[in-house]
Amino acid sequence: MTDDTRFGLARSVTLAGPLRLDGGARLSPVSVAYETYGQLNADGSNAILICHALTGDQHVASAHPITGKPGWWTRMVGAGKPIDPARHFIICANVLGSCLGSSGPATIDPKTGAPYAMRFPVITIRDMVRAQALLLDHLGVDTLAAVVGGSMGGMQVLQWAATYPDRVRSAVVIASAARHSAQNIAFHEVGRQAIMADPKWNGGDYYAAGDPPAAGLAVARMAAHITYLSEAGLTEKFGRRLQKRPGKENGAKSFGFDADFQIESYLRHQGISFVDRFDANSYLYITRAMDYFDLAEEHGGLLATAFAGCKQTRFCLVSFDTDWLYPTAESRAIVHALNAAGAPVSFMELSSPFGHDAFLLDVPELNRVVDGFLRAGETR
Amino acid sequence: MSELRPDLAIIADHVAPASRVLDVGCGDGELMDVLRARGCDARGIEIDPRNVSLAVTRGLSVVQGDADTDLVNYPDNAFDYAILSQTLQTARAPDQVLTELLRIGRRAFVSFPNFAYWRVRLSLAWGGRMPVTPALPVSWYETQNIHQLTIDDFRAFVKERGITVEQAWFLTGARRRGEAAANLRAEHAVFLLRR
């Protein structure tokens, strides 16, 4: 397998399709950018699919091509980590609709020779999962030892278990939900309106000009970023502290609208650095996919029905006590549905001051739980 | 593996192999581990996150939750056995917990410390102090036990509710006691119930 060009870092495949989408459209061809780590074992039993969050990517444990920063989940994936290339064959793919190599609004539409922009079909979480399933078929991976993801990645994990229960032996859902709440949708709408209010957005057709709606996208990211943190965490990290200024060690108010407070300059930095690595139209499409996500609705309004086929799939859910974007109650609702469906499920709420972002940060307890859960599945 | 607590050992010995079991208040999953080794499909509920984490790390299916509020989420007859070991006296509404237990399990094991045990009586009657014994090891101000009961209380309760006692075991430490004067002589009890 070592000389098989399908496996390794920075891979991409274009599949003929068509991929039938929930919105009724058919997408063809379908490109999926992905990375794999480790080796698929002889009986194909050690594959783990990692699903990334809204603005994540396939570079789960390798340097990001634009920022040069280490992979987004090196705390969970790597030598000696719970998901270990020495034991596991690890797959992470850029989701459909994104902008790091998978088909999305920035992709050239073969019919017109121009980027799809807003002519790209609206996609759903299930469409993303269908594209991942196509990739697995291409890689020759039939069954997954585990599907693992946090936030939007967790939604994909739930969707995987509901759509392809026979292909998923274990499912790890971290800081996620089975549906997007009104509050979640509200925050996303603020972000989308910020992008669409930027004159450079131009109805989505900004690719040719080379001048994207950076200001709108930065504002969208700033608003979203607040939802990833907690009030306690923000207070601890920034409080009301002022930015240092030349000659003023403790900062000073400008009596104007510069970033006086440290939290302001932090958010501005988060917004500005985000536009270097993300496409505004992708942000519109992926937030829409999350808003449409409601696993129960697809199954007659009863979440337990979504998991009716999951008798053999083990679940592990983790929430964080300061996460107000996907609070513990959302995870509990999933746990109750899984119990009602008779699926084996573990759940715990971990304590962390970092809000929703905790799943990406150093929480040793999270690593212990995921490690124990995955290992127990391997010895069965 | 460490020796099972005496009431858990009795429960483990009397759960039919390959049963579906829910252990309510499962701690770190000690009993579930033994049951799993006997081919049971064991699930647990536990309130303490440290214990949940230990149990999950052991590969057990344990959900962090509260017996008082979470049992309603399990369907009728979901389990062959529901187990409530040394937890009844900590419930806010023990009568409701027992009702739920016998709704989701076809049978239920319930174990609890006996407040009518003679040492407890002595401590209260002569010492005038709340008892601290091996079965009730914690002082009054920090105990989780908010609904203390006796073996006779429990017998009266199940009779009143029309619950069938299939079997009962009475223990002092790990030593078995006879049925005779169990309310006085047994430190703790295990009951196997059926609707």
Coordinates of C-alpha atoms in Angstrom, one line a residue:
Chain A
M1 CA 0.0 0.0 0.0
T2 CA 2.9 2.3 0.6
D3 CA 3.3 3.2 -3.1
D4 CA -0.5 3.5 -3.6
T5 CA -1.0 7.1 -4.6
R6 CA -4.4 7.2 -3.0
F7 CA -2.9 7.3 0.4
G8 CA -1.0 10.0 2.2
L9 CA -0.9 13.7 2.8
A10 CA -2.4 16.3 0.5
R11 CA -4.4 13.9 -1.7
S12 CA -7.4 14.8 -3.9
V13 CA -9.7 12.7 -6.0
T14 CA -12.3 13.7 -8.6
L15 CA -15.1 11.3 -8.8
A16 CA -17.5 11.3 -11.8
G17 CA -20.6 11.3 -9.7
P18 CA -23.3 12.4 -10.0
L19 CA -23.8 12.9 -6.3
R20 CA -27.6 13.2 -5.6
L21 CA -28.0 16.1 -3.2
D22 CA -30.8 16.6 -0.6
G23 CA -31.7 19.8 -2.3
G24 CA -32.6 17.9 -5.5
A25 CA -29.6 18.9 -7.5
R26 CA -27.0 16.5 -8.9
L27 CA -23.4 17.4 -8.6
S28 CA -20.9 16.1 -11.1
P29 CA -18.0 15.7 -11.0
V30 CA -17.3 15.7 -7.2
S31 CA -13.8 16.6 -6.0
V32 CA -12.7 15.6 -2.5
A33 CA -9.5 16.7 -0.9
Y34 CA -8.3 14.5 1.9
E35 CA -5.3 13.2 3.9
T36 CA -4.6 9.7 5.3
Y37 CA -2.3 8.8 8.1
G38 CA -1.1 5.3 9.0
Q39 CA -1.8 2.0 7.2
L40 CA -5.0 0.2 6.5
N41 CA -4.6 -3.2 8.1
A42 CA -5.1 -6.5 6.2
D43 CA -8.7 -7.1 7.3
G44 CA -9.5 -3.4 6.9
S45 CA -10.7 -3.1 10.5
N46 CA -8.7 -0.1 11.7
A47 CA -10.0 2.8 9.7
I48 CA -11.0 6.0 11.5
L49 CA -12.7 8.9 9.8
I50 CA -12.3 12.3 11.4
C51 CA -14.9 14.9 10.5
H52 CA -13.9 18.5 10.8
A53 CA -15.8 21.5 12.1
L54 CA -17.2 24.5 10.1
T55 CA -14.0 26.2 9.2
G56 CA -11.7 23.2 9.6
D57 CA -10.0 21.2 6.9
Q58 CA -8.4 17.9 6.0
H59 CA -5.1 18.9 7.7
V60 CA -6.0 17.3 11.0
A61 CA -2.4 16.4 11.9
S62 CA -0.3 18.0 9.2
A63 CA 0.8 21.6 8.7
H64 CA -1.8 23.9 7.1
P65 CA -0.6 24.8 3.6
I66 CA -1.5 28.5 4.0
T67 CA -0.9 29.3 7.6
G68 CA 1.9 26.8 8.2
K69 CA 0.4 26.0 11.6
P70 CA 0.3 22.5 12.9
G71 CA -2.9 20.4 12.2
W72 CA -6.0 21.4 14.0
W73 CA -6.3 18.3 16.2
T74 CA -2.7 17.3 16.9
R75 CA -3.8 16.9 20.6
M76 CA -6.0 14.0 19.6
V77 CA -4.2 12.6 16.5
G78 CA -0.6 11.5 16.4
A79 CA 2.0 9.1 17.8
G80 CA 0.9 8.1 21.3
K81 CA -2.3 10.0 21.0
P82 CA -5.8 8.4 21.3
I83 CA -6.0 8.3 17.5
D84 CA -2.6 7.0 16.5
P85 CA -1.3 6.3 13.0
A86 CA 0.7 3.4 14.5
R87 CA -2.6 1.6 15.2
H88 CA -5.2 3.4 13.1
F89 CA -5.7 4.1 9.4
I90 CA -6.9 7.7 9.7
I91 CA -8.8 9.6 7.0
C92 CA -9.8 13.2 7.1
A93 CA -11.5 14.9 4.1
N94 CA -12.4 18.5 3.4
V95 CA -16.2 18.7 3.4
L96 CA -18.3 19.3 0.4
G97 CA -18.9 23.1 0.0
S98 CA -15.6 24.0 1.6
C99 CA -12.6 25.8 0.0
L100 CA -9.6 23.6 0.6
G101 CA -9.8 21.3 -2.4
S102 CA -13.3 19.7 -2.2
S103 CA -16.0 20.8 -4.5
G104 CA -17.5 24.1 -3.4
P105 CA -18.5 27.6 -4.6
A106 CA -15.0 28.5 -5.6
T107 CA -14.8 25.4 -7.9
I108 CA -14.9 25.9 -11.6
D109 CA -18.3 24.8 -13.0
P110 CA -17.4 22.6 -16.0
K111 CA -20.6 23.9 -17.8
T112 CA -19.5 27.6 -17.7
G113 CA -15.8 27.5 -17.2
A114 CA -16.3 30.0 -14.3
P115 CA -16.5 29.5 -10.6
Y116 CA -19.9 28.2 -9.4
A117 CA -20.1 31.0 -6.8
M118 CA -23.8 31.2 -5.7
R119 CA -24.7 28.8 -8.5
F120 CA -23.2 26.0 -6.4
P121 CA -26.1 23.8 -5.2
V122 CA -27.1 24.3 -1.5
I123 CA -25.8 21.3 0.4
T124 CA -26.7 19.5 3.7
I125 CA -24.7 17.7 6.4
R126 CA -26.0 14.5 4.8
D127 CA -24.6 15.5 1.4
M128 CA -21.2 16.0 3.0
V129 CA -21.4 12.5 4.5
R130 CA -22.4 11.1 1.1
A131 CA -19.3 12.6 -0.4
Q132 CA -17.2 11.1 2.3
A133 CA -18.8 7.7 1.7
L134 CA -17.8 8.1 -2.0
L135 CA -14.3 8.8 -0.9
L136 CA -14.2 5.7 1.3
D137 CA -15.5 3.6 -1.6
H138 CA -12.6 5.0 -3.7
L139 CA -10.1 4.1 -0.9
G140 CA -11.5 0.6 -0.6
V141 CA -12.6 1.2 3.0
D142 CA -15.8 -0.7 3.7
T143 CA -16.3 -0.4 7.5
L144 CA -15.1 2.3 9.8
A145 CA -13.7 1.3 13.2
A146 CA -14.8 4.8 14.3
V147 CA -16.1 8.1 13.0
V148 CA -15.0 10.9 15.2
G149 CA -15.8 14.6 15.2
G150 CA -16.6 17.7 17.2
S151 CA -19.1 20.5 16.6
M152 CA -20.1 20.3 12.9
G153 CA -17.9 17.2 12.8
G154 CA -20.1 15.7 15.4
M155 CA -23.2 16.4 13.3
Q156 CA -21.5 14.4 10.5
V157 CA -20.7 11.6 12.9
L158 CA -24.4 11.4 13.9
Q159 CA -25.4 11.6 10.2
W160 CA -23.0 8.8 9.4
A161 CA -24.4 6.5 12.0
A162 CA -28.0 7.3 10.9
T163 CA -27.2 7.0 7.1
Y164 CA -24.7 4.1 7.1
P165 CA -25.1 2.2 10.4
D166 CA -23.5 -0.9 8.9
R167 CA -20.4 1.0 8.0
V168 CA -19.8 2.5 11.5
R169 CA -18.7 0.4 14.5
S170 CA -18.1 3.3 16.9
A171 CA -19.1 6.9 16.9
V172 CA -17.5 9.7 18.9
V173 CA -19.6 12.9 19.1
I174 CA -17.9 15.9 20.9
A175 CA -19.6 19.2 21.7
S176 CA -22.3 18.8 19.1
A177 CA -26.0 18.5 18.6
A178 CA -28.6 16.6 16.6
R179 CA -30.1 19.8 15.3
H180 CA -29.3 23.5 15.0
S181 CA -31.2 25.6 17.5
A182 CA -32.9 28.9 16.7
Q183 CA -30.0 30.6 18.6
N184 CA -27.4 28.8 16.5
I185 CA -29.2 29.8 13.3
A186 CA -29.5 33.4 14.5
F187 CA -25.7 33.7 15.0
H188 CA -25.1 32.2 11.6
E189 CA -27.5 34.6 10.0
V190 CA -25.6 37.5 11.5
G191 CA -22.4 36.1 9.9
R192 CA -24.0 35.6 6.5
Q193 CA -25.6 39.1 6.5
A194 CA -22.2 40.6 7.3
I195 CA -20.7 38.8 4.2
M196 CA -23.6 39.7 1.9
A197 CA -23.6 43.4 3.1
D198 CA -20.0 43.8 2.0
P199 CA -20.1 45.5 -1.4
K200 CA -17.2 43.4 -2.5
W201 CA -19.3 40.3 -2.2
N202 CA -21.1 41.2 -5.4
G203 CA -23.7 38.5 -5.3
G204 CA -21.0 35.9 -4.8
D205 CA -19.1 36.7 -8.0
Y206 CA -15.9 38.1 -6.6
Y207 CA -13.4 35.5 -7.7
A208 CA -12.4 37.1 -11.0
A209 CA -11.7 40.5 -9.4
G210 CA -9.3 38.9 -6.9
D211 CA -10.8 41.1 -4.2
P212 CA -12.9 39.0 -1.9
P213 CA -15.4 40.5 0.7
A214 CA -12.8 40.3 3.4
A215 CA -14.4 42.8 5.8
G216 CA -17.7 41.0 5.8
L217 CA -16.1 37.6 6.3
A218 CA -13.9 39.0 9.1
V219 CA -17.0 40.3 10.9
A220 CA -18.8 37.0 10.4
R221 CA -15.8 35.2 12.0
M222 CA -15.6 37.7 14.9
A223 CA -19.3 37.1 15.8
A224 CA -18.9 33.4 15.5
H225 CA -15.7 33.4 17.5
I226 CA -17.5 34.9 20.5
T227 CA -19.9 31.9 20.5
Y228 CA -17.0 29.5 20.7
L229 CA -15.8 30.9 24.0
S230 CA -17.3 31.3 27.4
E231 CA -17.9 34.5 29.4
A232 CA -15.8 33.1 32.2
G233 CA -13.0 32.3 29.8
L234 CA -13.1 35.7 28.2
T235 CA -13.1 37.4 31.5
E236 CA -10.2 35.4 32.7
K237 CA -8.2 35.9 29.5
F238 CA -9.0 39.6 28.7
G239 CA -11.3 41.1 31.4
R240 CA -11.5 44.8 30.7
R241 CA -7.8 45.2 30.1
L242 CA -6.7 47.8 27.6
Q243 CA -4.2 47.4 24.8
K244 CA -0.7 48.4 25.6
R245 CA 0.3 51.7 23.8
P246 CA 3.7 53.3 23.4
G247 CA 4.8 54.7 26.7
K248 CA 1.6 53.4 28.5
E249 CA 2.3 50.1 30.1
N250 CA -1.3 49.5 31.2
G251 CA -2.8 51.0 28.1
A252 CA -5.1 54.0 27.7
K253 CA -8.5 54.8 26.3
S254 CA -8.3 56.6 23.0
F255 CA -11.7 58.2 23.2
G256 CA -12.3 56.9 19.7
F257 CA -13.0 53.7 18.0
D258 CA -9.6 52.0 17.9
A259 CA -9.3 48.6 19.5
D260 CA -8.7 49.9 23.0
F261 CA -9.7 46.8 24.8
Q262 CA -7.6 43.6 24.4
I263 CA -10.7 41.6 23.5
E264 CA -11.3 44.0 20.6
S265 CA -7.9 43.5 19.1
Y266 CA -8.0 39.8 19.7
L267 CA -11.3 39.5 17.8
R268 CA -10.0 41.7 15.0
H269 CA -7.0 39.6 14.7
Q270 CA -9.1 36.4 14.6
G271 CA -11.3 38.0 11.9
I272 CA -8.4 39.2 9.7
S273 CA -6.3 36.0 9.9
F274 CA -9.4 34.0 9.0
V275 CA -9.9 35.7 5.6
D276 CA -6.5 34.6 4.5
R277 CA -7.5 30.9 4.7
F278 CA -11.2 30.8 4.1
D279 CA -13.7 31.6 1.3
A280 CA -16.7 33.8 2.1
N281 CA -19.1 31.9 -0.2
S282 CA -18.0 28.6 1.5
Y283 CA -18.8 30.2 4.8
L284 CA -22.4 30.9 3.5
Y285 CA -22.9 27.4 2.2
I286 CA -21.5 25.5 5.2
T287 CA -23.4 27.6 7.8
R288 CA -26.5 27.0 5.7
A289 CA -25.9 23.2 5.8
M290 CA -25.6 23.4 9.6
D291 CA -28.7 25.4 9.9
Y292 CA -30.7 22.9 7.9
F293 CA -29.4 20.0 10.1
D294 CA -32.1 18.4 12.1
L295 CA -31.6 14.6 12.3
A296 CA -35.0 14.0 13.9
E297 CA -36.9 15.9 11.3
E298 CA -35.5 13.5 8.6
H299 CA -36.9 10.7 10.6
G300 CA -40.5 11.7 11.3
G301 CA -39.6 14.0 14.1
L302 CA -38.4 11.2 16.4
L303 CA -34.6 11.2 17.0
A304 CA -34.6 7.6 18.3
T305 CA -35.9 6.5 14.9
A306 CA -32.8 8.0 13.3
F307 CA -30.7 5.5 15.2
A308 CA -33.0 2.5 14.7
G309 CA -30.3 0.7 12.6
C310 CA -27.6 1.4 15.2
K311 CA -27.9 -1.7 17.5
Q312 CA -24.3 -2.6 16.7
T313 CA -22.8 0.9 16.7
R314 CA -21.2 2.1 20.0
F315 CA -21.5 5.7 20.8
C316 CA -19.5 8.0 23.0
L317 CA -20.8 11.6 23.5
V318 CA -18.9 14.3 25.3
S319 CA -20.1 17.8 26.2
F320 CA -18.4 20.7 28.0
D321 CA -20.1 22.5 30.9
T322 CA -19.3 26.0 29.6
D323 CA -20.3 25.3 26.0
W324 CA -23.4 27.5 25.4
L325 CA -23.3 27.0 21.6
Y326 CA -24.0 23.3 21.8
P327 CA -24.9 22.9 25.5
T328 CA -25.0 19.6 27.4
A329 CA -28.8 19.4 27.1
E330 CA -28.3 18.9 23.3
S331 CA -26.0 15.9 24.0
R332 CA -28.4 14.5 26.6
A333 CA -31.2 14.6 24.0
I334 CA -29.1 12.5 21.7
V335 CA -28.2 10.1 24.6
H336 CA -31.8 9.6 25.5
A337 CA -32.7 8.9 21.8
L338 CA -29.8 6.3 21.6
N339 CA -31.0 4.7 24.8
A340 CA -34.5 4.5 23.4
A341 CA -33.1 3.0 20.2
G342 CA -31.1 0.4 22.3
A343 CA -27.8 1.6 21.0
P344 CA -24.8 1.2 23.4
V345 CA -23.9 4.7 24.5
S346 CA -21.5 6.5 26.9
F347 CA -21.8 10.1 27.8
M348 CA -20.0 12.5 30.0
E349 CA -20.0 16.3 30.6
L350 CA -16.5 17.5 31.1
S351 CA -15.6 20.6 33.0
S352 CA -13.6 23.3 31.1
P353 CA -13.5 27.1 31.2
F354 CA -13.0 27.3 27.5
G355 CA -16.6 27.0 26.2
H356 CA -17.3 25.3 22.9
D357 CA -13.6 25.6 21.8
A358 CA -12.6 23.2 24.6
F359 CA -12.8 20.2 22.2
L360 CA -9.8 21.6 20.3
L361 CA -7.8 22.5 23.4
D362 CA -5.8 20.6 25.9
V363 CA -8.3 18.7 28.0
P364 CA -6.6 15.5 29.2
E365 CA -9.8 14.0 30.4
L366 CA -11.2 14.2 26.8
N367 CA -8.2 12.3 25.5
R368 CA -8.5 9.7 28.2
V369 CA -12.2 9.1 27.5
V370 CA -11.7 8.9 23.7
D371 CA -8.7 6.6 24.1
G372 CA -10.5 4.2 26.5
F373 CA -13.6 4.2 24.3
L374 CA -11.6 3.5 21.1
R375 CA -9.5 0.8 22.7
A376 CA -12.5 -1.0 24.1
G377 CA -13.9 -1.2 20.6
E378 CA -10.7 -2.7 19.3
T379 CA -10.5 -5.5 21.8
R380 CA -14.1 -6.7 21.2
Chain B
M1 CA -9.5 -7.8 39.8
S2 CA -10.4 -6.6 43.3
E3 CA -13.0 -8.5 45.4
L4 CA -16.5 -7.4 44.6
R5 CA -18.4 -5.7 47.4
P6 CA -20.6 -8.4 49.1
D7 CA -23.9 -7.1 47.8
L8 CA -22.5 -6.8 44.3
A9 CA -21.1 -10.3 44.5
I10 CA -24.6 -11.6 45.3
I11 CA -26.1 -9.6 42.4
A12 CA -23.4 -10.8 40.0
D13 CA -24.0 -14.4 41.0
H14 CA -27.8 -14.2 40.3
V15 CA -27.9 -12.3 37.1
A16 CA -28.5 -14.8 34.3
P17 CA -25.6 -14.9 31.8
A18 CA -26.1 -12.9 28.6
S19 CA -28.8 -10.7 30.1
R20 CA -29.4 -7.1 29.3
V21 CA -28.6 -5.1 32.5
L22 CA -28.8 -1.5 33.6
D23 CA -26.7 -0.6 36.6
V24 CA -28.1 2.6 38.1
G25 CA -25.4 4.4 40.1
C26 CA -22.8 2.1 38.7
G27 CA -19.8 3.9 40.2
D28 CA -16.6 3.1 38.3
G29 CA -18.3 0.1 36.6
E30 CA -16.9 -2.6 38.9
L31 CA -20.1 -4.8 38.8
M32 CA -20.6 -4.0 35.0
D33 CA -17.1 -5.3 34.3
V34 CA -17.9 -8.7 36.0
L35 CA -21.3 -8.9 34.2
R36 CA -19.7 -8.1 30.9
A37 CA -17.2 -10.9 31.4
R38 CA -20.3 -13.2 31.8
G39 CA -21.6 -12.1 28.4
C40 CA -24.1 -9.6 29.7
D41 CA -25.0 -6.4 27.7
A42 CA -24.4 -4.0 30.7
R43 CA -25.2 -0.3 30.7
G44 CA -24.7 2.1 33.5
I45 CA -25.9 5.5 34.8
E46 CA -23.6 7.4 37.2
I47 CA -23.8 10.9 38.6
D48 CA -20.1 11.4 39.4
P49 CA -18.1 12.5 36.3
R50 CA -14.8 11.0 37.7
N51 CA -16.5 7.6 38.0
V52 CA -18.1 7.9 34.5
S53 CA -14.7 8.7 33.0
L54 CA -13.1 5.7 34.7
A55 CA -15.9 3.4 33.5
V56 CA -15.8 4.7 29.9
T57 CA -12.0 4.3 29.9
R58 CA -12.7 0.7 30.9
G59 CA -14.7 0.4 27.8
L60 CA -18.1 0.3 29.5
S61 CA -21.2 2.1 28.2
V62 CA -21.9 4.5 31.0
V63 CA -24.0 7.7 30.8
Q64 CA -23.5 10.6 33.2
G65 CA -26.9 11.2 34.7
D66 CA -29.1 11.2 37.8
A67 CA -31.3 8.3 38.8
D68 CA -33.9 10.7 40.1
T69 CA -34.5 12.4 36.7
D70 CA -33.0 10.2 33.9
L71 CA -34.7 6.8 34.2
V72 CA -37.8 8.2 32.5
N73 CA -35.9 8.3 29.3
Y74 CA -35.5 4.5 29.1
P75 CA -38.2 2.5 27.3
D76 CA -40.4 -0.1 29.1
N77 CA -38.8 -3.5 29.4
A78 CA -35.6 -2.3 28.0
F79 CA -33.6 -4.5 30.3
D80 CA -33.8 -8.0 31.9
Y81 CA -32.5 -6.5 35.1
A82 CA -32.2 -3.0 36.5
I83 CA -29.8 -2.7 39.5
L84 CA -29.8 -0.2 42.2
S85 CA -27.0 -0.9 44.7
Q86 CA -26.6 1.3 47.8
T87 CA -28.3 4.1 45.9
L88 CA -32.0 3.9 47.0
Q89 CA -31.3 5.9 50.2
T90 CA -29.7 8.7 48.3
A91 CA -32.6 9.3 45.9
R92 CA -34.8 12.3 46.2
A93 CA -37.8 10.2 45.4
P94 CA -37.0 6.6 46.1
D95 CA -40.5 5.4 45.5
Q96 CA -40.5 6.9 42.0
V97 CA -37.0 5.5 41.3
L98 CA -38.3 2.0 42.3
T99 CA -41.3 2.4 40.0
E100 CA -39.1 3.4 37.1
L101 CA -36.7 0.6 37.9
L102 CA -39.4 -2.0 37.6
R103 CA -40.8 -0.4 34.4
I104 CA -37.5 -0.5 32.5
G105 CA -36.3 -3.8 33.9
R106 CA -38.3 -7.0 34.0
R107 CA -36.6 -7.6 37.4
A108 CA -34.8 -5.3 39.7
F109 CA -32.0 -5.9 42.3
V110 CA -32.0 -3.4 45.1
S111 CA -29.5 -3.3 47.9
F112 CA -29.4 -0.8 50.8
P113 CA -27.9 -0.4 54.3
N114 CA -30.4 -1.4 57.0
F115 CA -31.0 1.4 59.5
A116 CA -32.6 -1.0 62.0
Y117 CA -29.3 -3.0 62.3
W118 CA -28.6 -3.5 66.0
R119 CA -25.4 -1.4 66.0
V120 CA -27.3 1.5 64.4
R121 CA -30.0 1.1 67.0
L122 CA -27.5 1.0 69.8
S123 CA -25.7 4.1 68.6
L124 CA -28.9 6.0 68.4
A125 CA -30.6 4.6 71.5
W126 CA -27.7 4.6 73.9
G127 CA -25.2 6.9 72.3
G128 CA -27.8 9.4 71.2
R129 CA -25.7 10.0 68.1
M130 CA -26.3 9.3 64.4
P131 CA -24.6 6.0 63.6
V132 CA -21.3 5.7 61.8
T133 CA -20.8 2.0 60.8
P134 CA -19.0 0.2 57.9
A135 CA -22.3 0.3 56.0
L136 CA -23.0 3.9 57.0
P137 CA -19.4 5.3 57.1
V138 CA -20.1 9.0 56.8
S139 CA -21.1 11.6 59.4
W140 CA -24.6 13.1 59.4
Y141 CA -23.6 16.4 57.8
E142 CA -21.8 14.9 54.8
T143 CA -23.9 11.8 54.1
Q144 CA -25.6 11.3 50.7
N145 CA -28.2 9.2 52.5
I146 CA -31.3 11.4 52.7
H147 CA -33.9 8.6 52.9
Q148 CA -32.7 6.1 55.5
L149 CA -34.8 2.9 55.6
T150 CA -34.9 -0.5 57.3
I151 CA -35.5 -3.9 56.0
D152 CA -39.0 -4.0 57.5
D153 CA -39.7 -0.6 55.9
F154 CA -38.7 -2.0 52.5
R155 CA -40.8 -5.1 53.0
A156 CA -43.8 -3.0 53.9
F157 CA -43.2 -0.8 50.9
V158 CA -43.1 -3.5 48.3
K159 CA -46.1 -5.3 49.8
E160 CA -48.1 -2.0 49.7
R161 CA -47.1 -1.5 46.0
G162 CA -47.9 -5.1 45.1
I163 CA -44.3 -5.8 44.1
T164 CA -43.1 -9.4 44.3
V165 CA -40.0 -10.3 46.2
E166 CA -38.4 -13.2 44.3
Q167 CA -35.4 -13.5 46.6
A168 CA -33.8 -11.7 49.4
W169 CA -30.3 -11.8 51.0
F170 CA -29.2 -10.4 54.3
L171 CA -25.6 -9.6 55.2
T172 CA -23.4 -8.3 58.0
G173 CA -20.2 -7.4 56.3
A174 CA -19.7 -10.3 53.9
R175 CA -21.4 -12.8 56.2
R176 CA -24.9 -14.1 55.3
R177 CA -27.7 -13.8 57.8
G178 CA -30.8 -15.9 58.0
E179 CA -34.2 -14.4 57.3
A180 CA -35.0 -14.6 61.1
A181 CA -34.6 -11.3 62.8
A182 CA -32.9 -9.9 59.7
N183 CA -34.2 -6.5 60.5
L184 CA -32.2 -6.5 63.7
R185 CA -29.2 -8.6 62.7
A186 CA -28.4 -7.7 59.1
E187 CA -26.3 -4.7 58.3
H188 CA -27.5 -4.5 54.7
A189 CA -29.9 -6.3 52.4
V190 CA -30.3 -7.3 48.7
F191 CA -33.7 -7.8 47.2
L192 CA -34.6 -9.3 43.8
L193 CA -37.9 -7.8 42.8
R194 CA -40.5 -8.4 40.0
R195 CA -43.5 -6.4 39.0

